[in-house]
N, CA, C and O atoms as a Maestro MAE file, in Angstrom:
{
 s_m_m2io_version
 :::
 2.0.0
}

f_m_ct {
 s_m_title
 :::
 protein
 m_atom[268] {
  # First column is atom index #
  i_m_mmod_type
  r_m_x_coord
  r_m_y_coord
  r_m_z_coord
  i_m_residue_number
  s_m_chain_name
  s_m_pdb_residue_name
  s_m_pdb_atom_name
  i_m_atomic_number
  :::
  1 25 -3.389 11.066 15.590 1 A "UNK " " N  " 7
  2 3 -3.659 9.892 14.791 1 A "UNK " " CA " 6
  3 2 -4.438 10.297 13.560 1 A "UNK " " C  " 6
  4 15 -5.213 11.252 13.520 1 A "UNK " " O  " 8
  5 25 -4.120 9.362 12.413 2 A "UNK " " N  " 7
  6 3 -4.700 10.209 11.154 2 A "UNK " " CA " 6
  7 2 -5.947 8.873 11.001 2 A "UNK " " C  " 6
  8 15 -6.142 7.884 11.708 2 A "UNK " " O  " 8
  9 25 -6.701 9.415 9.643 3 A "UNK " " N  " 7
  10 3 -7.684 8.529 9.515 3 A "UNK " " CA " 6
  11 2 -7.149 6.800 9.370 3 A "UNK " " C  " 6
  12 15 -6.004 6.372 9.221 3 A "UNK " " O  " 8
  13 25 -8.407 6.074 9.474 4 A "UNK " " N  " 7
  14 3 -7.585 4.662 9.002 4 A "UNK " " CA " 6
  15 2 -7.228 4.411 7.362 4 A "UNK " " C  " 6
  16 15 -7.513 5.216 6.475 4 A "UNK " " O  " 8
  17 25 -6.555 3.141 7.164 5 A "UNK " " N  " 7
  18 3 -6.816 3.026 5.962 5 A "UNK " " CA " 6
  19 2 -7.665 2.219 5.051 5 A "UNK " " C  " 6
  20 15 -8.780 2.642 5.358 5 A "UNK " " O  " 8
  21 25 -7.866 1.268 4.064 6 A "UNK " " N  " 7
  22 3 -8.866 0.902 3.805 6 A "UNK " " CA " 6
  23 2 -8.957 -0.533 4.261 6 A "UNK " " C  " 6
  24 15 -9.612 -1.361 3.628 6 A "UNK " " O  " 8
  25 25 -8.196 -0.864 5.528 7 A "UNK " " N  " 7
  26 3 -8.551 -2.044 6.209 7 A "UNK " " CA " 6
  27 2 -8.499 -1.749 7.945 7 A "UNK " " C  " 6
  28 15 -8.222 -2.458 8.912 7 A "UNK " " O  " 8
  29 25 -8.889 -0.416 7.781 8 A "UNK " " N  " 7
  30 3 -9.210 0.083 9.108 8 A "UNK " " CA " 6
  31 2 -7.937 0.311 10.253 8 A "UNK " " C  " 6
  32 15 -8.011 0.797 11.382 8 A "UNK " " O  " 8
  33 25 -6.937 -0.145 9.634 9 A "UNK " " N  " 7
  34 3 -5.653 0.339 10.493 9 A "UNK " " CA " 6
  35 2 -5.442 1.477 10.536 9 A "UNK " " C  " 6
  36 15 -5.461 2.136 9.496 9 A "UNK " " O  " 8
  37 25 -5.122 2.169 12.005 10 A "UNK " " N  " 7
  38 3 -4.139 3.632 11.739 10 A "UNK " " CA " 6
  39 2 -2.720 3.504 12.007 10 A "UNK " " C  " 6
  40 15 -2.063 2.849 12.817 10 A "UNK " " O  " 8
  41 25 -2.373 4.552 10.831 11 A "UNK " " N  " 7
  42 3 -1.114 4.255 11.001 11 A "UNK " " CA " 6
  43 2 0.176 4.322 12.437 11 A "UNK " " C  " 6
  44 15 1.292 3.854 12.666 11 A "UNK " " O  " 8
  45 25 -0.801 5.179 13.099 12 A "UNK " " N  " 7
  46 3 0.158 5.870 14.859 12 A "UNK " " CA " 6
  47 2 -0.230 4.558 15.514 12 A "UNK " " C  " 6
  48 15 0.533 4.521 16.479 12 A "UNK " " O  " 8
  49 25 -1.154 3.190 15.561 13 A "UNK " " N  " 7
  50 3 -0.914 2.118 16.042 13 A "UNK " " CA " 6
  51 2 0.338 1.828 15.371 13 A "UNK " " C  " 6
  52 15 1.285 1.824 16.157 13 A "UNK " " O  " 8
  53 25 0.656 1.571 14.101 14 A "UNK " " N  " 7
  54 3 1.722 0.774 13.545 14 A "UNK " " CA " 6
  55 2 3.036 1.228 14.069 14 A "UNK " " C  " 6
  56 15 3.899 0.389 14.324 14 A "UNK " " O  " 8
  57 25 3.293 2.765 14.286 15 A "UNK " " N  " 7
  58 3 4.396 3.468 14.363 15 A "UNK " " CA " 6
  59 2 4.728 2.831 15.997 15 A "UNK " " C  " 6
  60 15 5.691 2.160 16.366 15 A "UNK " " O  " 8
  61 25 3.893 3.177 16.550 16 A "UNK " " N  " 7
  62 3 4.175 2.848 18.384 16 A "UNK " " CA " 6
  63 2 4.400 1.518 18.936 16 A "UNK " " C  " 6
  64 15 5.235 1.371 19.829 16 A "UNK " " O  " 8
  65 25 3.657 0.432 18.433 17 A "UNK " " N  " 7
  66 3 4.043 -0.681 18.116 17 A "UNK " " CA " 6
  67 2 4.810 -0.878 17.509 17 A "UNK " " C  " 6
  68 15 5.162 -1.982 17.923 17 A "UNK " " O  " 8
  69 25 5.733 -0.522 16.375 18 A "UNK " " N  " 7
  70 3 6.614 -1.271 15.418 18 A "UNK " " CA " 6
  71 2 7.717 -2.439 16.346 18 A "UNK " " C  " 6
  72 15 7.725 -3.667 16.259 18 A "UNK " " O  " 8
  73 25 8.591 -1.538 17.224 19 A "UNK " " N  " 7
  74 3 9.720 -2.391 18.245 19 A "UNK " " CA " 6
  75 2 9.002 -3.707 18.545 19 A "UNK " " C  " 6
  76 15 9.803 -4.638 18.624 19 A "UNK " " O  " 8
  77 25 7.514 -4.115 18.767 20 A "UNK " " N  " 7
  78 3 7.102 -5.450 19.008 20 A "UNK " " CA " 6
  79 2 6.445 -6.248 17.748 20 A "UNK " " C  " 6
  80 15 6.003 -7.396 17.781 20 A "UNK " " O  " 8
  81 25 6.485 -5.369 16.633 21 A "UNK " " N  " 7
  82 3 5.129 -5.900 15.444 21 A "UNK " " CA " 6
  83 2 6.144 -6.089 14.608 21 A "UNK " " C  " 6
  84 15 5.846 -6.949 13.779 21 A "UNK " " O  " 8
  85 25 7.666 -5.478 14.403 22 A "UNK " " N  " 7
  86 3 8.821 -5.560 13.402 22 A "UNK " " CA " 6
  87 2 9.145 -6.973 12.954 22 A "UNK " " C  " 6
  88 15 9.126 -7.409 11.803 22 A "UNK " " O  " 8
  89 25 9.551 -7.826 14.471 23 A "UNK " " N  " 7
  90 3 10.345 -9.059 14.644 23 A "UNK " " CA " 6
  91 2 9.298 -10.357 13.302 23 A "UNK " " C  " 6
  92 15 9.581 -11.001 12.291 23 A "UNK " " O  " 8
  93 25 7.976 -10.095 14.236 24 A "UNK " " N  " 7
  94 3 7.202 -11.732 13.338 24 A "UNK " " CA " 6
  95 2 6.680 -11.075 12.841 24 A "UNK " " C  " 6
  96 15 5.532 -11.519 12.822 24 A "UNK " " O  " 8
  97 25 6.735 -9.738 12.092 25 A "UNK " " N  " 7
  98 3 6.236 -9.195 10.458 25 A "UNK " " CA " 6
  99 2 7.473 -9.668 9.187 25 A "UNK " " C  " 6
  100 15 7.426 -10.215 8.086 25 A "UNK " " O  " 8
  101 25 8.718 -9.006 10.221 26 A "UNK " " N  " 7
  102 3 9.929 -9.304 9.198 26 A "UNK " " CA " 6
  103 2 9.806 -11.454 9.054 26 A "UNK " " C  " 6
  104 15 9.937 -12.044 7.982 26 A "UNK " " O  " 8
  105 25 9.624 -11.939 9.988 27 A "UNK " " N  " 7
  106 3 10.260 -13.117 9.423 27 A "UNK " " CA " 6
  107 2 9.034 -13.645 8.752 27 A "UNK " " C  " 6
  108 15 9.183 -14.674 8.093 27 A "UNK " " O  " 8
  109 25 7.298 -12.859 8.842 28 A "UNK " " N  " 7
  110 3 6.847 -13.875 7.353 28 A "UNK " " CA " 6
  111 2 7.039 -13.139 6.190 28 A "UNK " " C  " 6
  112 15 6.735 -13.734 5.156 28 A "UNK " " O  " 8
  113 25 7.500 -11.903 6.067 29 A "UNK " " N  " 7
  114 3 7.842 -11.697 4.630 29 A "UNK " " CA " 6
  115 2 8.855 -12.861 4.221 29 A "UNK " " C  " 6
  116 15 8.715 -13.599 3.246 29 A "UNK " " O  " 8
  117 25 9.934 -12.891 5.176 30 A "UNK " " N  " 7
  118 3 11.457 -13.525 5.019 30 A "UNK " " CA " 6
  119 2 10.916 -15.265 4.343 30 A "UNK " " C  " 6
  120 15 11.262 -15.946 3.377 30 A "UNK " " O  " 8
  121 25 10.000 -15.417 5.373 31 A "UNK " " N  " 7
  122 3 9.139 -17.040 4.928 31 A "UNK " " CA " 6
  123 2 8.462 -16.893 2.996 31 A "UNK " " C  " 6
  124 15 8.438 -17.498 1.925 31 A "UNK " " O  " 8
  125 25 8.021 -15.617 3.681 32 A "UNK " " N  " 7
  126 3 7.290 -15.835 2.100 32 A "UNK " " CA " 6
  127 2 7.939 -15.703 1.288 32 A "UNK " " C  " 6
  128 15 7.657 -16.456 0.355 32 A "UNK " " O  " 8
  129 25 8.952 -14.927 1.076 33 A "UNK " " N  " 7
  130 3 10.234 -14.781 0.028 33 A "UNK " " CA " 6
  131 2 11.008 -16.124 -0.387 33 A "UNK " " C  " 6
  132 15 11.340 -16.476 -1.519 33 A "UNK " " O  " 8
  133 25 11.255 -16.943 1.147 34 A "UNK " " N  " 7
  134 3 12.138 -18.353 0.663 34 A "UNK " " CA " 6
  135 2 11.081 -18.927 0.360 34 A "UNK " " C  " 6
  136 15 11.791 -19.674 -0.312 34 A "UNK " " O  " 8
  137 25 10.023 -19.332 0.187 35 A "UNK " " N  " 7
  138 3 8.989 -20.269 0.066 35 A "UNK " " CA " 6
  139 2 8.444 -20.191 -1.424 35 A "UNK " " C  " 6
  140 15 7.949 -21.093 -2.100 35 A "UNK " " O  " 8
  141 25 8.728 -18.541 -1.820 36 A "UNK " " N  " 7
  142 3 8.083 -18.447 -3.100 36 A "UNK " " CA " 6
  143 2 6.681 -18.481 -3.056 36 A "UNK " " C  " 6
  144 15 6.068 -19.150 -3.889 36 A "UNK " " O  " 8
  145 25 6.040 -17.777 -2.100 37 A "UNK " " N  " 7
  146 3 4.993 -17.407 -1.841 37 A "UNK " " CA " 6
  147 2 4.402 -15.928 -1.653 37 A "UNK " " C  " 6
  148 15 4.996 -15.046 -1.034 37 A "UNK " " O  " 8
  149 25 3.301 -15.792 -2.195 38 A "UNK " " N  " 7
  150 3 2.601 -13.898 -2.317 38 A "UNK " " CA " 6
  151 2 1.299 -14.258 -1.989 38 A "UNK " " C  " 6
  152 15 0.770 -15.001 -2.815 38 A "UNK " " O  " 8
  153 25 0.566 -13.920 -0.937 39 A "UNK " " N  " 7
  154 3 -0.480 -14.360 -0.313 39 A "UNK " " CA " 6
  155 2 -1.636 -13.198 -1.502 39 A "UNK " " C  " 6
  156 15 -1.587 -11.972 -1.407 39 A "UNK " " O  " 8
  157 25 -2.370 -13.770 -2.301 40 A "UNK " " N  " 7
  158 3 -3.622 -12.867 -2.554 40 A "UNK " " CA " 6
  159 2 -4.168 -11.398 -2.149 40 A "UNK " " C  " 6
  160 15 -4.516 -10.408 -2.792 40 A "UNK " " O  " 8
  161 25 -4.048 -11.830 -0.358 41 A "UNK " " N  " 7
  162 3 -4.531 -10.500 0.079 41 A "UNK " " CA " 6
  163 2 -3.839 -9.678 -0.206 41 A "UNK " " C  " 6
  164 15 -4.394 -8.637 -0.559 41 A "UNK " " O  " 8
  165 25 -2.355 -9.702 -0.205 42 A "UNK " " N  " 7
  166 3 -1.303 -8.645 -0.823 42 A "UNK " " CA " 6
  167 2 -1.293 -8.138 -1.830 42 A "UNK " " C  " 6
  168 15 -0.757 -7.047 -2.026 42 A "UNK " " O  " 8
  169 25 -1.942 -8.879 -2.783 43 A "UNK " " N  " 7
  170 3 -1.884 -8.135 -4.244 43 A "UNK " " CA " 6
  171 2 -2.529 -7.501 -4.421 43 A "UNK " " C  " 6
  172 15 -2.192 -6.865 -5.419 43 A "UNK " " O  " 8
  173 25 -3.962 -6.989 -3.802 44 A "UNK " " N  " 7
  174 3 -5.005 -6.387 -3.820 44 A "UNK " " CA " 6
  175 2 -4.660 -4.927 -3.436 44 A "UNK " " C  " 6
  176 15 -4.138 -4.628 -2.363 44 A "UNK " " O  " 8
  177 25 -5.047 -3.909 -4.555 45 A "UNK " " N  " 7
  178 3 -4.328 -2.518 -4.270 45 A "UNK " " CA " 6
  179 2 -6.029 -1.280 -4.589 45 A "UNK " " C  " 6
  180 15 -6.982 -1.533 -5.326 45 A "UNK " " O  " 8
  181 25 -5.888 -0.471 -4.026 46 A "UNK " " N  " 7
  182 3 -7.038 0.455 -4.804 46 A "UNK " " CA " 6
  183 2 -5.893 1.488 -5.794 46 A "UNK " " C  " 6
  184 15 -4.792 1.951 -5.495 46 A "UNK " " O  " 8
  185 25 -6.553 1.570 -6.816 47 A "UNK " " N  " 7
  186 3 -5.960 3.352 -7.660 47 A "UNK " " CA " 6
  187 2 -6.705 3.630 -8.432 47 A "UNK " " C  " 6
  188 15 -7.502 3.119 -9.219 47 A "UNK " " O  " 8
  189 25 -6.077 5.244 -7.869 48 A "UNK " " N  " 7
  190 3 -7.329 6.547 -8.154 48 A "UNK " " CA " 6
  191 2 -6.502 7.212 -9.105 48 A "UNK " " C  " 6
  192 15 -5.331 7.567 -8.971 48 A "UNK " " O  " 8
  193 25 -7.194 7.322 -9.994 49 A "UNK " " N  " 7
  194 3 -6.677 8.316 -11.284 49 A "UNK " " CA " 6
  195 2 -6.645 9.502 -10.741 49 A "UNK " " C  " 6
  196 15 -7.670 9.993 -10.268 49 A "UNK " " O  " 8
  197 25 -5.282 10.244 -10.722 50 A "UNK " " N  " 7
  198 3 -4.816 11.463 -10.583 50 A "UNK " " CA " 6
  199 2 -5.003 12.425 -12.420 50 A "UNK " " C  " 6
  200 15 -5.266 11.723 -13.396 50 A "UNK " " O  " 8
  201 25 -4.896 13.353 -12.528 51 A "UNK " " N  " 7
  202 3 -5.093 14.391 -13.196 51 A "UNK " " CA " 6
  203 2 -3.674 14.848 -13.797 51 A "UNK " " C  " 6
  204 15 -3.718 16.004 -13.376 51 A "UNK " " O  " 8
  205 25 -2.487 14.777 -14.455 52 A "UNK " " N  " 7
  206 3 -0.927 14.793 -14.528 52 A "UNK " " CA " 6
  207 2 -1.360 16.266 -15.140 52 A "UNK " " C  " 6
  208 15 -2.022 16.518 -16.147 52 A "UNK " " O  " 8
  209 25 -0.705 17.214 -14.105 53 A "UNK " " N  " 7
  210 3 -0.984 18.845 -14.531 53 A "UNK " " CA " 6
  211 2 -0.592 19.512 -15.402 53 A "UNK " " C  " 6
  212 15 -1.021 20.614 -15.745 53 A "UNK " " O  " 8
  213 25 0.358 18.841 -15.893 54 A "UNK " " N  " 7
  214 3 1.467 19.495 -17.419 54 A "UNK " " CA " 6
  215 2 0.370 19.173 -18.308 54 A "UNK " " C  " 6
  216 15 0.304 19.972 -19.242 54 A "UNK " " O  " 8
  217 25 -0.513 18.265 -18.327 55 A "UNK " " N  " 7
  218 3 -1.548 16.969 -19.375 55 A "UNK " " CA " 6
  219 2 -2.846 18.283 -19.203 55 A "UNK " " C  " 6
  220 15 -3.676 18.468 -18.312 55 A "UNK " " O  " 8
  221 25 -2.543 19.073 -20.550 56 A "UNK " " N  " 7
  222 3 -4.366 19.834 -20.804 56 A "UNK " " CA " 6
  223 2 -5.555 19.415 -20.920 56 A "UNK " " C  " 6
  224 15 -6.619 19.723 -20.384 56 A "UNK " " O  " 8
  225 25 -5.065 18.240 -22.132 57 A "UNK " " N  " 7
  226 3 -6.172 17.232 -22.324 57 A "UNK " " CA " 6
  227 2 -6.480 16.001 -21.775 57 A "UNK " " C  " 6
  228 15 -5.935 14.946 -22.099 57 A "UNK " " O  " 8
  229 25 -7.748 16.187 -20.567 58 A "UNK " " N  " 7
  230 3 -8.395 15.271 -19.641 58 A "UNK " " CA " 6
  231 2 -9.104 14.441 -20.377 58 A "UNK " " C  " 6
  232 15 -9.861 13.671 -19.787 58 A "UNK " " O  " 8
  233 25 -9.031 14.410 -21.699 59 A "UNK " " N  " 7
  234 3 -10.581 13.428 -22.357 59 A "UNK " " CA " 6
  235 2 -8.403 12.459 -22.824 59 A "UNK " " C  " 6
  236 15 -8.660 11.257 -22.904 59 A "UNK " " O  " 8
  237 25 -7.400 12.575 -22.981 60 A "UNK " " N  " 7
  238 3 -6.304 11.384 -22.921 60 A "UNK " " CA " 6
  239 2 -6.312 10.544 -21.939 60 A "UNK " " C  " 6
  240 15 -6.660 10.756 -20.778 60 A "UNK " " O  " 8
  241 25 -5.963 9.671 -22.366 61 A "UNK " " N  " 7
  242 3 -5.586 8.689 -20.959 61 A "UNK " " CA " 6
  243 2 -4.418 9.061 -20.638 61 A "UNK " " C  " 6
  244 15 -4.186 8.782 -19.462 61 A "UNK " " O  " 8
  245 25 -3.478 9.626 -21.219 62 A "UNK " " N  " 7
  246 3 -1.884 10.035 -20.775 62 A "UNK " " CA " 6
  247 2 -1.744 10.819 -19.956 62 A "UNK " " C  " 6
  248 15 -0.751 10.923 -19.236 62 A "UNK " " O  " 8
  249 25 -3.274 11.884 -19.920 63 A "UNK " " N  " 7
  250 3 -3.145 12.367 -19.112 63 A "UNK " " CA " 6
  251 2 -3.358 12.448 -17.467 63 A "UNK " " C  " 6
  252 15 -3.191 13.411 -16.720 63 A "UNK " " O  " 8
  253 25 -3.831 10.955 -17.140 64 A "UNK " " N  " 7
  254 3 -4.057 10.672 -15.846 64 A "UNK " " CA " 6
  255 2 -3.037 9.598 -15.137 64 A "UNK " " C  " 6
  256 15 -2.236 9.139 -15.951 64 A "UNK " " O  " 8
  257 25 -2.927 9.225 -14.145 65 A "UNK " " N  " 7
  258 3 -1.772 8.342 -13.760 65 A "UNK " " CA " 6
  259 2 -2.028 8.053 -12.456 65 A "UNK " " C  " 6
  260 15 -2.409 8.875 -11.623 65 A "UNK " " O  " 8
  261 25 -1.818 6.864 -12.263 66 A "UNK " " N  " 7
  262 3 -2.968 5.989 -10.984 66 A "UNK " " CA " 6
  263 2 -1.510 6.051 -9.679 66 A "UNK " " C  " 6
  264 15 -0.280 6.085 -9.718 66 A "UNK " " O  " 8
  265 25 -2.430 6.040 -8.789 67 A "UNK " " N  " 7
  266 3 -2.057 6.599 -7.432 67 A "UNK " " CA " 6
  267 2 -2.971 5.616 -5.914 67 A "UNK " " C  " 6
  268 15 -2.768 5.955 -4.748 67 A "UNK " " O  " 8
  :::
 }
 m_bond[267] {
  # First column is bond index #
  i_m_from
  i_m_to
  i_m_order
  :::
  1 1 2 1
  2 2 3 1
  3 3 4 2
  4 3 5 1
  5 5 6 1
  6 6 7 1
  7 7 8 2
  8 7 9 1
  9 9 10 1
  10 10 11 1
  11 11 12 2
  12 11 13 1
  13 13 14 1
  14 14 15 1
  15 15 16 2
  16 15 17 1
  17 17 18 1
  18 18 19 1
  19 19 20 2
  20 19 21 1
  21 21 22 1
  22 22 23 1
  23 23 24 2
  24 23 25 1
  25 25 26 1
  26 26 27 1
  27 27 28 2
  28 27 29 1
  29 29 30 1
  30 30 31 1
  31 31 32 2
  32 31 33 1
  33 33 34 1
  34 34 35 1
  35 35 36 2
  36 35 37 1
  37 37 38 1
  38 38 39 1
  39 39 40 2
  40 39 41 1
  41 41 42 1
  42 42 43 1
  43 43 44 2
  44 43 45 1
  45 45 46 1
  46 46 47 1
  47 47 48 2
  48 47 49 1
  49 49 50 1
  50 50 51 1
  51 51 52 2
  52 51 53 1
  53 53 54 1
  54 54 55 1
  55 55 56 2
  56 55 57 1
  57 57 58 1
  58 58 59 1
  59 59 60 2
  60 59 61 1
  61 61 62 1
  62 62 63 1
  63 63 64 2
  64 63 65 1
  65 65 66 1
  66 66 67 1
  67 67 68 2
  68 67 69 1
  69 69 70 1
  70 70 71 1
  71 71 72 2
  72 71 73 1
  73 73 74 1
  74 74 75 1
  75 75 76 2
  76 75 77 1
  77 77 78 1
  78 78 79 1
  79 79 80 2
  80 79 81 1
  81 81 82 1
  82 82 83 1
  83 83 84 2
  84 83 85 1
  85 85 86 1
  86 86 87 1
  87 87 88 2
  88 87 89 1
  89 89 90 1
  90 90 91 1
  91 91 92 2
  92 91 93 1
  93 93 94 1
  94 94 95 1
  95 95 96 2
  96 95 97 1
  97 97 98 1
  98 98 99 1
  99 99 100 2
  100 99 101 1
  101 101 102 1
  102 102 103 1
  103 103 104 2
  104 103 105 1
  105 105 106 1
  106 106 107 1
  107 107 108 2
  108 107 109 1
  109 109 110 1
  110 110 111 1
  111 111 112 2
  112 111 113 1
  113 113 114 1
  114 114 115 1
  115 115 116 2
  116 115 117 1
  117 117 118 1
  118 118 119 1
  119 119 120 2
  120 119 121 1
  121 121 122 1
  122 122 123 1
  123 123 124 2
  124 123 125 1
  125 125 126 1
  126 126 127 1
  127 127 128 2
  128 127 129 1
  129 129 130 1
  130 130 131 1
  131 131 132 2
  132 131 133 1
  133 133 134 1
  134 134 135 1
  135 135 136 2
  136 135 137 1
  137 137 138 1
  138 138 139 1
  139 139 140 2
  140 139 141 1
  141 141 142 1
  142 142 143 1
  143 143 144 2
  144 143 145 1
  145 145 146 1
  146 146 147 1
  147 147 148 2
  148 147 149 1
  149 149 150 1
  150 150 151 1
  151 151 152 2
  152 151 153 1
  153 153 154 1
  154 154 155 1
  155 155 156 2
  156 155 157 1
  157 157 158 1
  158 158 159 1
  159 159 160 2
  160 159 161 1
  161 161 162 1
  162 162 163 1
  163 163 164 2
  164 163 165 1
  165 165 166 1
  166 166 167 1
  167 167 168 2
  168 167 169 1
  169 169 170 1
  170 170 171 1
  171 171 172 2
  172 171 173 1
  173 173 174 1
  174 174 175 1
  175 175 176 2
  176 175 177 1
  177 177 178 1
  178 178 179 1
  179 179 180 2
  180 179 181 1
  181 181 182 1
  182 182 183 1
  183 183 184 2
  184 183 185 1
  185 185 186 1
  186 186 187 1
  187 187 188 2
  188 187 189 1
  189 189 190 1
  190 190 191 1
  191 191 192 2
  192 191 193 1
  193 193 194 1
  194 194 195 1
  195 195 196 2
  196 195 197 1
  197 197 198 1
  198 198 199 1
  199 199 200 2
  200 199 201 1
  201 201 202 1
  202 202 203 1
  203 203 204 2
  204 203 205 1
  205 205 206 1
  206 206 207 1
  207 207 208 2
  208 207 209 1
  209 209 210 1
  210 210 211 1
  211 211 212 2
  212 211 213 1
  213 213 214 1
  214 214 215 1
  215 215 216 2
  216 215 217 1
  217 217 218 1
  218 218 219 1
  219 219 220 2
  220 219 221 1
  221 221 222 1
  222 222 223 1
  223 223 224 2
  224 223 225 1
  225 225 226 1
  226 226 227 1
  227 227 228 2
  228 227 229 1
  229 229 230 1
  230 230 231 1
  231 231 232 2
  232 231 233 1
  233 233 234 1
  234 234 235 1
  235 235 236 2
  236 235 237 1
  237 237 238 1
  238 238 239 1
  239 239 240 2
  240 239 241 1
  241 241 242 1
  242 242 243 1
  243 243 244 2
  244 243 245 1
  245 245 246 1
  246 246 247 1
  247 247 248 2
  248 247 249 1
  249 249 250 1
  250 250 251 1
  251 251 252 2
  252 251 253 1
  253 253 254 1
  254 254 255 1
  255 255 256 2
  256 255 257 1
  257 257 258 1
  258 258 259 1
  259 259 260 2
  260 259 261 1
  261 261 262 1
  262 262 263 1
  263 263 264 2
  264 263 265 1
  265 265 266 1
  266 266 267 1
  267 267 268 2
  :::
 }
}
């Protein structure tokens, strides 16, 4: 099992469970899609500026690219 992520899930729960967590995960996306609905908590993402290695110059912004 690897670390969690930043809402404390690991991912080897999700994998071993999936056959029972698939069925009423798939149908509230399916709800939220016909409904025209995107719940808040979903939109909420972290990104970490990566370093783009071809990019010499670190004082560009071109040269970083979020992850």
């Amino acid at each position: 099992w690897k670390a969690p992520d930043t809402h404390g899930l690991q991912i080897g729960f999700v994998r071993r469970g999936w056959p029972i967590l698939a069925p009423p995960i798939t149908a509230i996306f399916k709800a939220s899609i016909a409904l025209g609905l995107y719940p808040t908590s979903l939109k909420a993402s972290n990104a970490i500026p990566m370093h783009k290695p071809a990019k010499r110059d670190k004082s560009s912004p071109k040269a970083w690219r979020p992850v």
